[in-house]
Amino acid sequence: MKNFYLETFGCQMNVVDSEQIVDLLQGIGYVQVGSAEEADLVLLNTCSVRDKAERKVYGHLGRFKPVKDQRPELIIGVGGCVAQQEGERMLEKVPYLDLVFGTHNIHKLPQMVEQVEAKRQRSSATEFLDRDTRLHLFPERTRKESVTRFVTVMQGCDNFCSYCIVPHVRGREISRPSSDILAEITALVAQGVKEVTLLGQNVNSYGINDPDEVSFAELLRRVDAIVGLERLRFATSHPKDLTPELIACFGELSKLCRHIHLPVQCGSDRILQLMNRGYTAADYLAKVEQLRAVCPDIRLTTDIIVGFPRETEADFQQTLDLVKAVGYVDAFTFLYSPRIETAAAKMPDMVSGAEKQDRFDRLVALQQQTSEEIWQTDVGTIQDILVEGESKQGQGQLFGRTTWNRIVNFSGPADLVGSVVPLKITRSFRNSHLGELLNRQD
Ligand code: 5AD
Ligand code: SF4
């Protein structure tokens, strides 16, 4: 029996890719274990969206060197976005690395591993595949007991936001046929899945390059109609592709959760243009208003980059103004990090590190206050929770989520897992709520 140890970094796309990696390795007789020390094969599925994420990969690889020094037969491999970006260079940089596989080459992994096992020959595969070849490679994932699942509906990105490495490491947009997506979700529901999140780097451009395919809004309507499914979410949306038809779905579809992650990145039109985002702050705010018109209690989350080249204090103030105007329930805030191959990496007038950090801290403080104010409004209310499993808190506690994607911990019998139950929200903490089951029998 051979063991493998897998670590996953970055976004949900990598999480789904890792599920496929697990399936493929199990297919050639490997068993997943929880530490590198017990493994014959160690893999990192990596992220390169910011410099910090990329450096982390090298840091983690360094941890495995002593293990390899002790057991030279250990195979070490790297996949994902850093692998795609670095390719063979990684083998040169890291002498104890055996294999490098890019974002379009996961299906080759079993063959590559067997090759390294047999010949002890290092190998890399990072070529981008054409559209038709990729369409055949969407995973058939094995059964996994779970209430919620991610389902990839499209991959890649054509937007080329000037700061972003994703189009360079994930390739061009490609949408899966809607018939395959619906068949996969129907099968998942038959296995007990109650909630699906439709996933894509730029999910609401689904089908745009495909004249024969349905629109993303129509795909949502069809998923919403699947009997036995309780909840539906999608991520990540680009504001420029948020069509009136898609906005209307939030008023029409009963299973669509009342939450949207809608990255704004910045509140200054000048910087938004430099970022190549394709909308102004006013366009964005108008869409938020339209969303609230069809779904008054919808909650929004966002991504914001602070310290983009040439961002002035006045530009940053406009970001703060926009954040106040929208009232996000949460925001993922990032210090701008220049990325190889991107247009912004060549832009002059970088904001100084100290200035960037100061703006970042002010934004985080504003957002924390807003988040807490919104979460406090939940206390005392009754919310429907989809129960997902045992809580990390232990002691027989369960956890689930509200429609707004907020985690709620509560005490209750384990047979509630998979059902939607009403809970009274009793307290709000930084990362979760505490709730109480209504009509408890015990
Ligand atoms: N620097 C900082 N943040 C970035 N993001 C993407 N590229 C960069 C970069 N070069 C952020 C964006 C995106 C999120 C996933 O990561 O906000 O929405
Ligand atoms: Fe990157 Fe922009 Fe594509 Fe999002 S839409 S993945 S930020 S290029």
Short mmCIF file of C-alpha atoms and ligand atoms in Angstrom, two decimals:
data_model
loop_
_atom_site.label_atom_id
_atom_site.label_comp_id
_atom_site.label_asym_id
_atom_site.label_seq_id
_atom_site.Cartn_x
_atom_site.Cartn_y
_atom_site.Cartn_z
CA MET A 1 0.00 0.00 0.00
CA LYS A 2 1.28 3.46 -0.89
CA ASN A 3 0.37 6.67 0.92
CA PHE A 4 0.03 10.25 -0.28
CA TYR A 5 -0.18 13.53 1.58
CA LEU A 6 -1.83 16.51 -0.12
CA GLU A 7 -1.91 20.16 0.95
CA THR A 8 -4.19 22.64 -0.81
CA PHE A 9 -3.75 26.41 -0.92
CA GLY A 10 -5.82 29.21 -2.42
CA CYS A 11 -9.31 29.41 -3.82
CA GLN A 12 -12.21 27.00 -4.13
CA MET A 13 -11.12 26.07 -7.65
CA ASN A 14 -8.06 24.48 -6.07
CA VAL A 15 -10.24 22.71 -3.52
CA VAL A 16 -12.23 21.12 -6.35
CA ASP A 17 -9.05 20.31 -8.28
CA SER A 18 -7.69 18.62 -5.15
CA GLU A 19 -10.79 16.41 -4.97
CA GLN A 20 -9.95 15.28 -8.48
CA ILE A 21 -6.31 14.68 -7.51
CA VAL A 22 -7.46 12.49 -4.62
CA ASP A 23 -9.68 10.45 -6.95
CA LEU A 24 -6.92 9.99 -9.52
CA LEU A 25 -4.34 8.90 -6.95
CA GLN A 26 -6.76 6.49 -5.32
CA GLY A 27 -7.24 5.08 -8.82
CA ILE A 28 -3.56 4.03 -8.88
CA GLY A 29 -3.62 2.52 -5.41
CA TYR A 30 -2.65 5.41 -3.18
CA VAL A 31 -4.29 6.08 0.20
CA GLN A 32 -4.54 9.61 1.63
CA VAL A 33 -2.73 10.23 4.95
CA GLY A 34 -2.52 13.21 7.29
CA SER A 35 1.24 13.89 7.36
CA ALA A 36 4.27 13.94 5.07
CA GLU A 37 6.14 11.64 7.47
CA GLU A 38 3.79 8.73 6.67
CA ALA A 39 3.68 9.42 2.93
CA ASP A 40 5.39 7.98 -0.15
CA LEU A 41 4.13 10.90 -2.20
CA VAL A 42 3.73 14.51 -1.07
CA LEU A 43 1.80 17.01 -3.23
CA LEU A 44 1.13 20.71 -2.88
CA ASN A 45 -1.73 22.26 -4.85
CA THR A 46 -0.63 25.87 -4.99
CA CYS A 47 -1.86 29.45 -5.37
CA SER A 48 0.01 32.38 -6.91
CA VAL A 49 -2.62 35.14 -6.70
CA ARG A 50 -0.43 37.20 -4.38
CA ASP A 51 3.29 37.12 -3.66
CA LYS A 52 2.69 35.95 -0.09
CA ALA A 53 0.80 32.88 -1.30
CA GLU A 54 3.60 32.04 -3.69
CA ARG A 55 6.35 32.40 -1.09
CA LYS A 56 4.36 30.14 1.22
CA VAL A 57 4.76 27.32 -1.32
CA TYR A 58 8.54 27.52 -1.18
CA GLY A 59 8.37 27.69 2.61
CA HIS A 60 6.25 24.55 2.75
CA LEU A 61 8.44 22.70 0.29
CA GLY A 62 11.40 23.46 2.55
CA ARG A 63 9.63 21.60 5.36
CA PHE A 64 9.66 18.42 3.30
CA LYS A 65 13.38 18.53 2.52
CA PRO A 66 14.51 16.85 5.78
CA VAL A 67 11.90 14.13 5.20
CA LYS A 68 13.30 13.55 1.72
CA ASP A 69 16.89 13.60 3.08
CA GLN A 70 15.92 10.73 5.37
CA ARG A 71 13.88 8.87 2.75
CA PRO A 72 15.22 9.67 -0.74
CA GLU A 73 12.52 7.49 -2.33
CA LEU A 74 9.85 10.01 -1.23
CA ILE A 75 8.24 11.66 -4.28
CA ILE A 76 7.49 15.39 -3.98
CA GLY A 77 5.24 17.18 -6.50
CA VAL A 78 3.72 20.61 -7.03
CA GLY A 79 0.51 21.43 -8.93
CA GLY A 80 -1.79 24.44 -9.30
CA CYS A 81 -1.06 28.04 -10.19
CA VAL A 82 2.55 28.34 -9.02
CA ALA A 83 3.37 25.16 -10.93
CA GLN A 84 1.66 26.58 -14.03
CA GLN A 85 3.54 29.84 -13.74
CA GLU A 86 6.97 28.42 -12.96
CA GLY A 87 6.92 25.17 -14.95
CA GLU A 88 10.29 23.48 -15.32
CA ARG A 89 12.03 26.39 -13.61
CA MET A 90 10.65 24.97 -10.38
CA LEU A 91 12.58 21.75 -10.89
CA GLU A 92 15.74 23.82 -11.29
CA LYS A 93 15.01 25.97 -8.24
CA VAL A 94 14.08 23.08 -5.97
CA PRO A 95 16.53 20.19 -6.47
CA TYR A 96 14.53 17.73 -4.34
CA LEU A 97 11.30 18.28 -6.30
CA ASP A 98 10.23 15.38 -8.56
CA LEU A 99 7.21 16.59 -10.49
CA VAL A 100 5.43 19.75 -11.57
CA PHE A 101 1.93 19.64 -13.08
CA GLY A 102 0.01 22.68 -14.33
CA THR A 103 -3.65 23.64 -14.04
CA HIS A 104 -4.62 21.89 -17.30
CA ASN A 105 -2.59 18.76 -16.60
CA ILE A 106 -4.13 17.21 -13.51
CA HIS A 107 -5.37 14.24 -15.54
CA LYS A 108 -1.74 13.34 -16.34
CA LEU A 109 -0.81 13.00 -12.69
CA PRO A 110 -1.20 9.19 -12.37
CA GLN A 111 0.97 8.63 -15.40
CA MET A 112 3.58 11.11 -14.14
CA VAL A 113 3.69 9.55 -10.67
CA GLU A 114 4.12 6.07 -12.13
CA GLN A 115 6.90 7.35 -14.33
CA VAL A 116 8.78 8.85 -11.40
CA GLU A 117 8.25 5.65 -9.40
CA ALA A 118 9.58 3.43 -12.20
CA LYS A 119 12.45 5.47 -13.54
CA ARG A 120 13.15 8.04 -10.82
CA GLN A 121 12.98 10.58 -13.61
CA ARG A 122 11.80 14.09 -12.74
CA SER A 123 9.00 15.41 -14.94
CA SER A 124 6.86 18.46 -15.60
CA ALA A 125 3.71 19.09 -17.67
CA THR A 126 2.35 22.63 -17.91
CA GLU A 127 1.04 23.06 -21.44
CA PHE A 128 -2.39 24.65 -21.89
CA LEU A 129 -4.93 22.41 -23.60
CA ASP A 130 -7.39 23.48 -26.27
CA ARG A 131 -11.04 23.95 -25.47
CA ASP A 132 -12.36 20.63 -26.77
CA THR A 133 -9.73 18.57 -25.00
CA ARG A 134 -10.45 20.38 -21.73
CA LEU A 135 -14.17 19.80 -22.02
CA HIS A 136 -13.54 16.07 -21.70
CA LEU A 137 -11.53 16.49 -18.53
CA PHE A 138 -14.11 17.74 -16.08
CA PRO A 139 -13.96 15.36 -13.16
CA GLU A 140 -16.22 12.50 -12.38
CA ARG A 141 -15.83 12.81 -8.64
CA THR A 142 -16.31 9.90 -6.34
CA ARG A 143 -18.83 9.78 -3.56
CA LYS A 144 -18.15 11.85 -0.52
CA GLU A 145 -20.53 12.24 2.38
CA SER A 146 -21.30 15.91 2.41
CA VAL A 147 -24.26 18.26 2.67
CA THR A 148 -22.71 21.00 0.54
CA ARG A 149 -20.60 20.70 -2.60
CA PHE A 150 -18.84 22.95 -5.08
CA VAL A 151 -19.60 22.27 -8.74
CA THR A 152 -17.33 23.81 -11.35
CA VAL A 153 -19.39 25.28 -14.19
CA MET A 154 -16.66 27.19 -15.97
CA GLN A 155 -12.91 27.58 -15.76
CA GLY A 156 -10.38 30.19 -16.73
CA CYS A 157 -10.76 33.92 -17.17
CA ASP A 158 -10.67 36.26 -20.18
CA ASN A 159 -10.87 39.54 -18.27
CA PHE A 160 -7.22 40.36 -17.77
CA CYS A 161 -7.73 42.73 -14.86
CA SER A 162 -4.36 44.43 -14.92
CA TYR A 163 -3.21 43.15 -11.49
CA CYS A 164 -4.37 39.56 -11.84
CA ILE A 165 -2.38 36.46 -12.66
CA VAL A 166 -5.41 34.17 -13.02
CA PRO A 167 -5.84 34.56 -16.82
CA HIS A 168 -2.15 33.72 -17.17
CA VAL A 169 -2.20 30.58 -15.04
CA ARG A 170 -5.72 29.23 -15.63
CA GLY A 171 -6.04 29.95 -19.34
CA ARG A 172 -9.05 31.04 -21.37
CA GLU A 173 -12.68 30.77 -20.28
CA ILE A 174 -14.45 27.52 -20.98
CA SER A 175 -17.99 26.62 -19.92
CA ARG A 176 -19.15 23.09 -19.22
CA PRO A 177 -22.27 21.96 -21.09
CA SER A 178 -25.31 22.74 -18.95
CA SER A 179 -26.61 19.20 -19.47
CA ASP A 180 -23.48 17.80 -17.75
CA ILE A 181 -23.77 20.28 -14.89
CA LEU A 182 -27.45 19.43 -14.31
CA ALA A 183 -26.72 15.69 -14.46
CA GLU A 184 -23.89 16.06 -11.93
CA ILE A 185 -26.02 18.07 -9.50
CA THR A 186 -28.95 15.66 -9.84
CA ALA A 187 -26.56 12.80 -8.98
CA LEU A 188 -25.14 14.73 -6.02
CA VAL A 189 -28.64 15.40 -4.69
CA ALA A 190 -29.44 11.69 -4.97
CA GLN A 191 -26.38 11.07 -2.72
CA GLY A 192 -27.70 13.48 -0.08
CA VAL A 193 -26.19 16.81 -1.09
CA LYS A 194 -28.52 19.70 -0.16
CA GLU A 195 -26.60 22.76 -1.27
CA VAL A 196 -24.42 23.42 -4.30
CA THR A 197 -22.19 26.37 -5.05
CA LEU A 198 -21.65 26.87 -8.77
CA LEU A 199 -18.03 27.76 -9.23
CA GLY A 200 -16.00 29.64 -11.79
CA GLN A 201 -13.25 32.26 -11.77
CA ASN A 202 -15.75 34.53 -13.43
CA VAL A 203 -18.88 32.48 -13.00
CA ASN A 204 -21.44 34.90 -14.41
CA SER A 205 -19.74 34.98 -17.80
CA TYR A 206 -20.89 31.36 -18.08
CA GLY A 207 -21.88 30.54 -21.66
CA ILE A 208 -20.91 33.94 -23.09
CA ASN A 209 -18.39 32.37 -25.49
CA ASP A 210 -20.86 29.62 -26.35
CA PRO A 211 -23.74 30.68 -28.59
CA ASP A 212 -25.50 27.31 -28.14
CA GLU A 213 -25.33 27.36 -24.36
CA VAL A 214 -27.96 28.79 -21.99
CA SER A 215 -27.28 32.01 -20.07
CA PHE A 216 -25.99 31.83 -16.50
CA ALA A 217 -29.39 33.03 -15.24
CA GLU A 218 -31.11 30.19 -17.13
CA LEU A 219 -28.60 27.72 -15.70
CA LEU A 220 -29.52 28.95 -12.21
CA ARG A 221 -33.23 28.54 -12.95
CA ARG A 222 -32.65 24.96 -14.09
CA VAL A 223 -30.56 24.09 -11.04
CA ASP A 224 -33.16 25.72 -8.80
CA ALA A 225 -35.75 23.35 -10.25
CA ILE A 226 -33.87 20.18 -9.20
CA VAL A 227 -36.08 18.34 -6.72
CA GLY A 228 -34.40 17.63 -3.37
CA LEU A 229 -31.90 20.47 -3.62
CA GLU A 230 -32.42 22.96 -0.78
CA ARG A 231 -29.96 25.74 -1.52
CA LEU A 232 -28.01 27.26 -4.34
CA ARG A 233 -25.07 29.70 -4.36
CA PHE A 234 -22.52 30.84 -6.92
CA ALA A 235 -19.05 32.41 -6.87
CA THR A 236 -17.28 34.50 -8.03
CA SER A 237 -19.21 37.12 -10.00
CA HIS A 238 -17.79 40.00 -11.96
CA PRO A 239 -19.90 43.19 -11.61
CA LYS A 240 -19.73 43.90 -15.34
CA ASP A 241 -21.42 40.56 -16.11
CA LEU A 242 -24.19 40.96 -13.55
CA THR A 243 -27.07 41.18 -16.02
CA PRO A 244 -30.65 42.31 -15.26
CA GLU A 245 -31.71 38.71 -15.95
CA LEU A 246 -29.30 37.45 -13.30
CA ILE A 247 -30.30 40.14 -10.80
CA ALA A 248 -33.95 39.12 -11.29
CA CYS A 249 -33.07 35.57 -10.17
CA PHE A 250 -32.58 36.86 -6.61
CA GLY A 251 -36.24 37.84 -6.56
CA GLU A 252 -37.52 34.72 -8.30
CA LEU A 253 -35.61 31.62 -7.26
CA SER A 254 -36.60 30.17 -3.92
CA LYS A 255 -33.40 28.15 -3.42
CA LEU A 256 -30.96 30.90 -4.35
CA CYS A 257 -29.38 32.18 -1.13
CA ARG A 258 -29.71 35.88 -0.39
CA HIS A 259 -26.00 36.55 -0.58
CA ILE A 260 -23.68 37.58 -3.40
CA HIS A 261 -19.92 37.91 -3.43
CA LEU A 262 -19.33 40.83 -5.77
CA PRO A 263 -15.70 41.98 -5.82
CA VAL A 264 -15.50 45.75 -6.31
CA GLN A 265 -11.68 46.02 -5.89
CA CYS A 266 -11.72 49.84 -5.56
CA GLY A 267 -14.06 52.85 -5.32
CA SER A 268 -12.14 55.24 -7.58
CA ASP A 269 -13.08 55.36 -11.27
CA ARG A 270 -9.56 56.34 -12.25
CA ILE A 271 -8.07 53.29 -10.51
CA LEU A 272 -10.88 51.01 -11.70
CA GLN A 273 -9.94 52.00 -15.23
CA LEU A 274 -6.25 51.33 -14.59
CA MET A 275 -7.33 47.97 -13.19
CA ASN A 276 -9.26 47.28 -16.42
CA ARG A 277 -12.41 46.39 -14.50
CA GLY A 278 -14.94 47.62 -17.05
CA TYR A 279 -17.27 49.52 -14.66
CA THR A 280 -17.37 52.72 -12.63
CA ALA A 281 -18.25 53.10 -8.95
CA ALA A 282 -21.65 54.48 -10.02
CA ASP A 283 -22.29 51.45 -12.28
CA TYR A 284 -21.48 49.19 -9.36
CA LEU A 285 -23.70 51.05 -6.90
CA ALA A 286 -26.57 51.01 -9.41
CA LYS A 287 -26.34 47.21 -9.58
CA VAL A 288 -26.33 46.95 -5.79
CA GLU A 289 -29.49 49.06 -5.76
CA GLN A 290 -31.12 46.81 -8.37
CA LEU A 291 -30.21 43.72 -6.31
CA ARG A 292 -31.78 45.27 -3.21
CA ALA A 293 -34.88 46.27 -5.18
CA VAL A 294 -35.62 42.61 -6.02
CA CYS A 295 -34.27 41.16 -2.76
CA PRO A 296 -34.34 43.75 0.03
CA ASP A 297 -32.38 41.76 2.62
CA ILE A 298 -29.67 40.49 0.28
CA ARG A 299 -26.19 40.74 1.85
CA LEU A 300 -23.05 41.46 -0.09
CA THR A 301 -19.41 40.53 0.40
CA THR A 302 -16.54 41.85 -1.66
CA ASP A 303 -12.81 41.85 -2.44
CA ILE A 304 -10.79 45.08 -2.26
CA ILE A 305 -7.21 45.76 -3.26
CA VAL A 306 -5.44 48.56 -1.41
CA GLY A 307 -2.39 50.39 -2.76
CA PHE A 308 -2.73 49.74 -6.48
CA PRO A 309 -0.07 51.75 -8.42
CA ARG A 310 -0.92 55.49 -8.49
CA GLU A 311 -3.67 55.15 -5.85
CA THR A 312 -3.78 58.49 -4.01
CA GLU A 313 -5.32 59.25 -0.64
CA ALA A 314 -8.28 60.76 -2.54
CA ASP A 315 -8.76 57.52 -4.50
CA PHE A 316 -8.63 55.58 -1.27
CA GLN A 317 -11.24 57.87 0.31
CA GLN A 318 -13.54 56.94 -2.57
CA THR A 319 -13.06 53.27 -1.68
CA LEU A 320 -14.02 54.04 1.93
CA ASP A 321 -17.07 55.98 0.67
CA LEU A 322 -18.17 53.09 -1.50
CA VAL A 323 -17.71 50.60 1.33
CA LYS A 324 -19.88 52.81 3.54
CA ALA A 325 -22.50 53.25 0.82
CA VAL A 326 -22.87 49.51 0.18
CA GLY A 327 -22.60 48.28 3.76
CA TYR A 328 -20.89 44.97 3.06
CA VAL A 329 -21.40 42.21 5.56
CA ASP A 330 -17.79 41.18 4.98
CA ALA A 331 -14.86 42.19 2.80
CA PHE A 332 -11.67 40.39 1.86
CA THR A 333 -9.03 43.09 1.78
CA PHE A 334 -5.65 42.70 0.10
CA LEU A 335 -2.47 44.73 -0.14
CA TYR A 336 -1.65 45.13 -3.81
CA SER A 337 1.07 42.68 -4.80
CA PRO A 338 2.75 42.96 -8.22
CA ARG A 339 2.48 39.72 -10.17
CA ILE A 340 4.79 38.54 -12.93
CA GLU A 341 3.39 38.91 -16.49
CA THR A 342 0.57 41.27 -15.48
CA ALA A 343 0.13 44.77 -16.94
CA ALA A 344 0.06 46.47 -13.53
CA ALA A 345 3.45 45.03 -12.59
CA LYS A 346 4.95 47.42 -15.15
CA MET A 347 3.08 50.50 -13.88
CA PRO A 348 5.12 53.21 -12.19
CA ASP A 349 4.31 55.10 -8.96
CA MET A 350 3.91 52.27 -6.57
CA VAL A 351 2.36 53.29 -3.26
CA SER A 352 4.90 53.02 -0.43
CA GLY A 353 4.64 50.04 1.89
CA ALA A 354 3.85 52.19 4.93
CA GLU A 355 1.11 54.11 3.10
CA LYS A 356 -0.42 50.91 1.79
CA GLN A 357 -0.47 49.37 5.25
CA ASP A 358 -2.00 52.50 6.78
CA ARG A 359 -4.84 52.52 4.22
CA PHE A 360 -5.32 48.80 4.67
CA ASP A 361 -5.65 49.17 8.46
CA ARG A 362 -8.20 51.97 8.10
CA LEU A 363 -10.26 49.93 5.66
CA VAL A 364 -10.17 46.84 7.85
CA ALA A 365 -11.28 48.89 10.88
CA LEU A 366 -14.23 50.34 8.96
CA GLN A 367 -15.24 46.94 7.64
CA GLN A 368 -15.00 45.24 11.03
CA GLN A 369 -17.29 47.80 12.55
CA THR A 370 -19.81 47.42 9.70
CA SER A 371 -19.67 43.62 9.85
CA GLU A 372 -20.28 43.59 13.58
CA GLU A 373 -23.20 46.01 13.29
CA ILE A 374 -24.87 43.81 10.67
CA TRP A 375 -24.25 40.55 12.56
CA GLN A 376 -25.65 42.05 15.76
CA THR A 377 -28.95 42.65 13.95
CA ASP A 378 -29.27 38.85 13.65
CA VAL A 379 -29.25 38.36 17.43
CA GLY A 380 -32.76 37.60 18.66
CA THR A 381 -34.05 36.69 15.19
CA ILE A 382 -35.03 33.26 13.93
CA GLN A 383 -33.07 32.01 10.94
CA ASP A 384 -33.30 28.89 8.80
CA ILE A 385 -30.05 26.96 9.04
CA LEU A 386 -28.90 24.17 6.77
CA VAL A 387 -27.15 21.83 9.20
CA GLU A 388 -23.81 20.73 7.74
CA GLY A 389 -22.23 18.61 10.46
CA GLU A 390 -20.52 18.51 13.82
CA SER A 391 -19.15 21.81 14.98
CA LYS A 392 -15.43 22.42 15.49
CA GLN A 393 -16.41 23.44 19.02
CA GLY A 394 -16.97 19.74 19.78
CA GLN A 395 -19.18 18.71 22.77
CA GLY A 396 -22.01 17.45 20.61
CA GLN A 397 -22.41 20.83 18.95
CA LEU A 398 -23.60 21.05 15.37
CA PHE A 399 -23.06 23.80 12.86
CA GLY A 400 -24.84 25.10 9.81
CA ARG A 401 -25.20 28.29 7.82
CA THR A 402 -27.76 31.00 7.35
CA THR A 403 -28.82 32.04 3.86
CA TRP A 404 -26.20 34.80 4.32
CA ASN A 405 -23.48 32.17 4.67
CA ARG A 406 -22.90 32.92 8.37
CA ILE A 407 -21.84 29.91 10.44
CA VAL A 408 -24.13 29.15 13.40
CA ASN A 409 -23.11 26.69 16.14
CA PHE A 410 -25.79 25.08 18.29
CA SER A 411 -26.58 22.00 20.38
CA GLY A 412 -28.77 19.42 18.74
CA PRO A 413 -29.10 15.76 17.77
CA ALA A 414 -26.76 14.53 15.02
CA ASP A 415 -29.67 13.31 12.89
CA LEU A 416 -30.40 16.95 12.02
CA VAL A 417 -27.40 16.97 9.67
CA GLY A 418 -28.68 17.62 6.15
CA SER A 419 -31.92 19.31 7.18
CA VAL A 420 -32.96 22.93 7.31
CA VAL A 421 -34.02 23.93 10.83
CA PRO A 422 -35.13 27.23 12.36
CA LEU A 423 -32.78 28.51 15.05
CA LYS A 424 -32.97 31.47 17.35
CA ILE A 425 -29.70 33.41 17.11
CA THR A 426 -28.56 34.08 20.67
CA ARG A 427 -25.07 35.57 20.31
CA SER A 428 -22.73 36.83 17.64
CA PHE A 429 -18.97 36.29 17.74
CA ARG A 430 -16.27 37.38 15.31
CA ASN A 431 -16.49 34.40 12.99
CA SER A 432 -19.77 32.76 13.87
CA HIS A 433 -23.10 32.99 15.60
CA LEU A 434 -24.46 30.90 18.43
CA GLY A 435 -28.01 29.62 18.07
CA GLU A 436 -30.70 27.69 19.90
CA LEU A 437 -32.90 25.05 18.39
CA LEU A 438 -36.58 25.90 18.55
CA ASN A 439 -39.09 23.38 19.92
CA ARG A 440 -36.39 21.15 21.33
CA GLN A 441 -37.78 17.87 22.61
CA ASP A 442 -34.91 17.03 24.97
N1 5AD B 1 -2.58 41.88 -5.50
C1 5AD B 1 -3.48 41.90 -4.48
N2 5AD B 1 -4.68 41.30 -4.53
C2 5AD B 1 -4.98 40.62 -5.65
N3 5AD B 1 -6.07 39.92 -6.00
C3 5AD B 1 -5.89 39.41 -7.24
N4 5AD B 1 -4.69 39.78 -7.71
C4 5AD B 1 -4.10 40.53 -6.74
C5 5AD B 1 -2.85 41.19 -6.63
N5 5AD B 1 -1.97 41.18 -7.63
C6 5AD B 1 -7.26 39.82 -5.15
C7 5AD B 1 -8.49 40.42 -5.85
C8 5AD B 1 -9.29 39.20 -6.20
C9 5AD B 1 -8.93 38.26 -5.07
C10 5AD B 1 -9.22 36.83 -5.31
O1 5AD B 1 -7.54 38.47 -4.90
O2 5AD B 1 -9.18 41.22 -4.91
O3 5AD B 1 -10.69 39.45 -6.27
FE1 SF4 B 2 -8.56 37.97 -12.05
FE2 SF4 B 2 -10.21 39.87 -12.99
FE3 SF4 B 2 -10.38 37.35 -13.93
FE4 SF4 B 2 -11.18 37.88 -11.41
S1 SF4 B 2 -12.09 38.70 -13.31
S2 SF4 B 2 -9.89 36.15 -12.09
S3 SF4 B 2 -9.72 39.47 -10.80
S4 SF4 B 2 -8.65 38.74 -14.19
#
